[in-house]
Tab-separated table of C-alpha atoms and ligand atoms in Angstrom:
chain	number	residue	atom	x	y	z
A	225	UNK	CA	36.180	-27.765	30.034
A	226	UNK	CA	34.744	-30.928	28.379
A	227	UNK	CA	37.386	-31.496	25.709
A	228	UNK	CA	40.709	-30.251	24.503
A	229	UNK	CA	39.279	-28.028	21.735
A	230	UNK	CA	38.895	-25.527	24.449
A	231	UNK	CA	42.733	-25.167	24.543
A	232	UNK	CA	43.052	-24.143	20.900
A	233	UNK	CA	39.829	-22.149	20.212
A	234	UNK	CA	39.698	-18.366	20.672
A	235	UNK	CA	35.955	-18.179	21.386
A	236	UNK	CA	33.367	-20.771	22.011
A	237	UNK	CA	30.433	-20.583	19.580
A	238	UNK	CA	27.347	-21.787	21.372
A	239	UNK	CA	24.757	-20.808	18.776
A	240	UNK	CA	22.387	-18.053	18.234
A	241	UNK	CA	18.708	-17.241	17.448
A	242	UNK	CA	15.378	-17.137	19.065
A	243	UNK	CA	14.061	-19.733	21.554
A	244	UNK	CA	11.622	-21.103	20.815
A	245	UNK	CA	12.163	-21.180	17.119
A	246	UNK	CA	10.335	-23.079	14.408
A	247	UNK	CA	13.523	-24.121	12.787
A	248	UNK	CA	16.931	-25.165	14.096
A	249	UNK	CA	19.974	-25.446	11.731
A	250	UNK	CA	22.921	-27.575	12.969
A	251	UNK	CA	26.222	-27.352	11.276
A	252	UNK	CA	29.509	-29.074	11.900
A	253	UNK	CA	31.736	-26.780	13.962
A	254	UNK	CA	33.041	-23.256	13.988
A	255	UNK	CA	35.634	-22.168	11.332
A	256	UNK	CA	38.037	-19.321	11.645
A	257	UNK	CA	35.607	-16.508	11.323
A	258	UNK	CA	33.195	-18.044	13.754
A	259	UNK	CA	36.091	-18.582	16.193
A	260	UNK	CA	37.038	-14.965	16.057
A	261	UNK	CA	33.579	-13.705	16.525
A	262	UNK	CA	31.993	-16.201	18.676
A	263	UNK	CA	28.935	-16.549	16.276
A	264	UNK	CA	27.949	-19.451	14.029
A	265	UNK	CA	28.063	-19.224	10.186
A	266	UNK	CA	29.541	-15.818	9.844
A	267	UNK	CA	32.054	-16.603	7.103
A	268	UNK	CA	31.569	-17.549	3.410
A	269	UNK	CA	29.352	-20.555	4.235
A	270	UNK	CA	27.339	-18.278	6.491
A	271	UNK	CA	26.734	-15.898	3.622
A	272	UNK	CA	25.503	-18.675	1.399
A	273	UNK	CA	23.355	-20.045	4.276
A	274	UNK	CA	21.656	-16.643	4.378
A	275	UNK	CA	20.818	-17.034	0.645
A	276	UNK	CA	19.519	-20.400	1.171
A	277	UNK	CA	17.255	-19.151	4.003
A	278	UNK	CA	16.060	-16.416	1.684
A	279	UNK	CA	15.070	-18.986	-0.847
A	280	UNK	CA	12.889	-20.455	1.830
A	281	UNK	CA	11.405	-17.011	2.667
A	282	UNK	CA	13.295	-17.079	6.017
A	283	UNK	CA	15.538	-14.601	7.620
A	284	UNK	CA	18.529	-15.586	9.702
A	285	UNK	CA	17.022	-13.848	12.723
A	286	UNK	CA	14.015	-16.233	12.591
A	287	UNK	CA	15.879	-19.396	12.975
A	288	UNK	CA	18.284	-20.890	15.539
A	289	UNK	CA	21.683	-21.738	14.349
A	290	UNK	CA	24.203	-23.920	16.043
A	291	UNK	CA	26.843	-26.638	15.453
A	292	UNK	CA	27.661	-30.166	16.661
A	293	UNK	CA	30.831	-28.919	18.286
A	294	UNK	CA	30.966	-25.499	19.864
A	295	UNK	CA	34.747	-24.925	19.538
A	296	UNK	CA	36.737	-24.771	16.339
A	297	UNK	CA	38.781	-27.882	15.498
A	298	UNK	CA	42.346	-26.880	14.689
A	299	UNK	CA	42.837	-26.125	10.998
A	300	UNK	CA	39.128	-26.830	10.478
A	301	UNK	CA	39.765	-30.561	10.651
A	302	UNK	CA	36.739	-32.966	11.191
A	303	UNK	CA	35.602	-33.134	14.859
A	304	UNK	CA	36.692	-36.307	16.416
A	305	UNK	CA	34.154	-38.811	17.793
A	306	UNK	CA	35.141	-37.882	21.415
A	307	UNK	CA	34.733	-34.202	20.727
A	308	UNK	CA	31.341	-34.732	19.235
A	309	UNK	CA	30.381	-36.892	22.285
A	310	UNK	CA	31.720	-34.305	24.730
A	311	UNK	CA	29.666	-31.555	23.075
A	312	UNK	CA	26.413	-33.733	22.664
A	313	UNK	CA	24.886	-32.711	25.898
A	314	UNK	CA	24.876	-29.059	24.903
A	315	UNK	CA	23.092	-29.848	21.614
A	316	UNK	CA	20.471	-31.879	23.330
A	317	UNK	CA	19.782	-29.149	25.836
A	318	UNK	CA	19.657	-26.538	23.005
A	319	UNK	CA	17.104	-28.655	21.159
A	320	UNK	CA	14.922	-28.895	24.346
A	321	UNK	CA	14.948	-25.167	24.800
A	322	UNK	CA	14.637	-24.061	21.228
A	323	UNK	CA	11.992	-26.796	20.794
A	324	UNK	CA	11.994	-26.569	16.891
A	325	UNK	CA	9.397	-28.216	14.789
A	326	UNK	CA	11.915	-28.671	11.995
A	327	UNK	CA	15.584	-29.546	12.489
A	328	UNK	CA	17.860	-29.049	9.380
A	329	UNK	CA	21.124	-30.887	9.643
A	330	UNK	CA	23.874	-29.334	7.583
A	331	UNK	CA	26.502	-31.893	6.579
A	332	UNK	CA	27.254	-35.415	7.729
A	333	UNK	CA	28.291	-34.708	11.327
A	334	UNK	CA	24.855	-33.321	12.440
A	335	UNK	CA	23.019	-35.795	10.155
A	336	UNK	CA	24.801	-38.663	12.068
A	337	UNK	CA	22.832	-37.841	15.216
A	338	UNK	CA	19.545	-38.932	13.531
A	339	UNK	CA	20.835	-40.919	10.518
A	340	UNK	CA	23.837	-42.815	11.654
A	341	UNK	CA	24.144	-45.173	8.652
A	342	UNK	CA	22.426	-43.340	5.784
A	343	UNK	CA	24.421	-41.423	3.095
A	344	UNK	CA	23.761	-37.689	2.588
A	345	UNK	CA	23.594	-38.061	-1.150
A	346	UNK	CA	20.842	-40.535	-0.905
A	347	UNK	CA	18.554	-38.823	1.666
A	348	UNK	CA	19.199	-35.084	1.441
A	349	UNK	CA	16.055	-33.136	1.497
A	350	UNK	CA	13.944	-35.912	2.710
A	351	UNK	CA	12.273	-35.140	6.011
A	352	UNK	CA	11.712	-37.925	8.663
A	353	UNK	CA	9.635	-37.633	11.781
A	354	UNK	CA	11.419	-38.002	15.159
A	355	UNK	CA	8.894	-37.726	17.918
A	356	UNK	CA	7.409	-34.190	17.650
A	357	UNK	CA	10.061	-33.005	15.141
A	358	UNK	CA	10.876	-33.343	11.529
A	359	UNK	CA	14.550	-33.752	10.789
A	360	UNK	CA	15.708	-32.932	7.245
A	361	UNK	CA	19.249	-33.781	6.299
A	362	UNK	CA	20.873	-31.311	3.866
A	363	UNK	CA	24.392	-30.859	2.432
A	364	UNK	CA	26.656	-28.519	4.224
A	365	UNK	CA	26.583	-25.011	2.561
A	366	UNK	CA	30.445	-25.167	2.355
A	367	UNK	CA	30.149	-28.184	0.159
A	368	UNK	CA	28.445	-26.042	-2.546
A	369	UNK	CA	31.333	-23.620	-2.401
A	370	UNK	CA	33.689	-26.281	-3.845
A	371	UNK	CA	31.276	-28.619	-5.638
A	372	UNK	CA	28.981	-26.405	-7.777
A	373	UNK	CA	26.587	-29.198	-8.520
A	374	UNK	CA	25.545	-29.177	-4.890
A	375	UNK	CA	24.333	-25.644	-5.058
A	376	UNK	CA	21.051	-26.303	-6.835
A	377	UNK	CA	20.244	-29.303	-4.734
A	378	UNK	CA	20.696	-27.217	-1.564
A	379	UNK	CA	18.384	-24.524	-3.082
A	380	UNK	CA	15.817	-27.037	-3.856
A	381	UNK	CA	16.040	-28.588	-0.452
A	382	UNK	CA	15.708	-25.303	1.289
A	383	UNK	CA	12.702	-24.317	-0.834
A	384	UNK	CA	10.846	-27.210	0.834
A	385	UNK	CA	11.232	-25.639	4.236
A	386	UNK	CA	8.008	-23.554	4.328
A	387	UNK	CA	5.911	-26.614	3.625
A	388	UNK	CA	7.734	-28.730	6.058
A	389	UNK	CA	7.255	-26.147	8.876
A	390	UNK	CA	3.523	-26.092	8.165
A	391	UNK	CA	3.405	-29.889	8.082
A	392	UNK	CA	5.284	-30.201	11.361
A	393	UNK	CA	2.822	-28.147	13.354
A	394	UNK	CA	2.300	-29.576	16.818
A	395	UNK	CA	0.063	-32.547	17.092
A	396	UNK	CA	0.077	-33.164	13.372
A	397	UNK	CA	2.050	-36.288	12.947
A	398	UNK	CA	2.923	-37.123	9.382
A	399	UNK	CA	4.334	-40.172	7.786
A	400	UNK	CA	7.903	-40.586	6.701
A	401	UNK	CA	8.957	-39.965	3.174
A	402	UNK	CA	12.622	-40.790	2.837
A	403	UNK	CA	13.368	-43.180	-0.012
A	404	UNK	CA	15.121	-42.592	-3.278
A	405	UNK	CA	17.745	-40.021	-4.170
A	406	UNK	CA	21.083	-40.126	-5.979
A	407	UNK	CA	23.901	-42.373	-4.815
A	408	UNK	CA	26.993	-40.331	-5.663
A	409	UNK	CA	29.495	-41.456	-3.019
A	410	UNK	CA	31.652	-38.350	-3.412
A	411	UNK	CA	28.908	-36.191	-2.072
A	412	UNK	CA	28.798	-38.201	1.103
A	413	UNK	CA	31.996	-36.496	2.197
A	414	UNK	CA	29.759	-33.540	3.139
B	1712	URA	N1	30.652	-24.275	9.221
B	1712	URA	C1	29.994	-24.873	10.224
B	1712	URA	O1	29.655	-26.073	10.198
B	1712	URA	N2	29.533	-24.022	11.201
B	1712	URA	C2	29.830	-22.881	11.223
B	1712	URA	O2	29.369	-22.142	12.181
B	1712	URA	C3	30.656	-22.236	10.213
B	1712	URA	C4	30.947	-22.943	9.283
């Protein structure tokens, strides 16, 4: 046991999908439904995530889906820095094994691994190269469930995925494109 979330969770939710996979999606942490089933993104935000993937011409079974923390924080509170740190080794190993060309961070907790100081409202949808991988920060699907204006932004960002997957083919380095965007501070909560 690496942190105390193991005391309150029902099931650990390690992640699921093929390995290797071209795309890895990284959310925040399991919610109630995920905790019950031991699978990531199976509740309302999972349903919307599947719609978003469809907008990119992708099926859930084609991508690897995981979270920053693998156990549900009580009452769905934000994961604490110590919990994120305790689980970081699992995520790093998953990235090695899944070896995705494109990593999509969903929400600010997974974004912080690659973009520790940026704001999601400013950089969502803008891919940046990290070694062999492109990392694309996106809003968390749950954000669109309570802030409708995020929905079209997420759809637009997901629609970029096919091209990003093609661009991120091995041995095809590309230059960063990550300036601009809106500066709505409220959206940075996600
Ligand atoms: N929200 C997340 O961040 N991850 C899940 O698995 C479900 C909801």
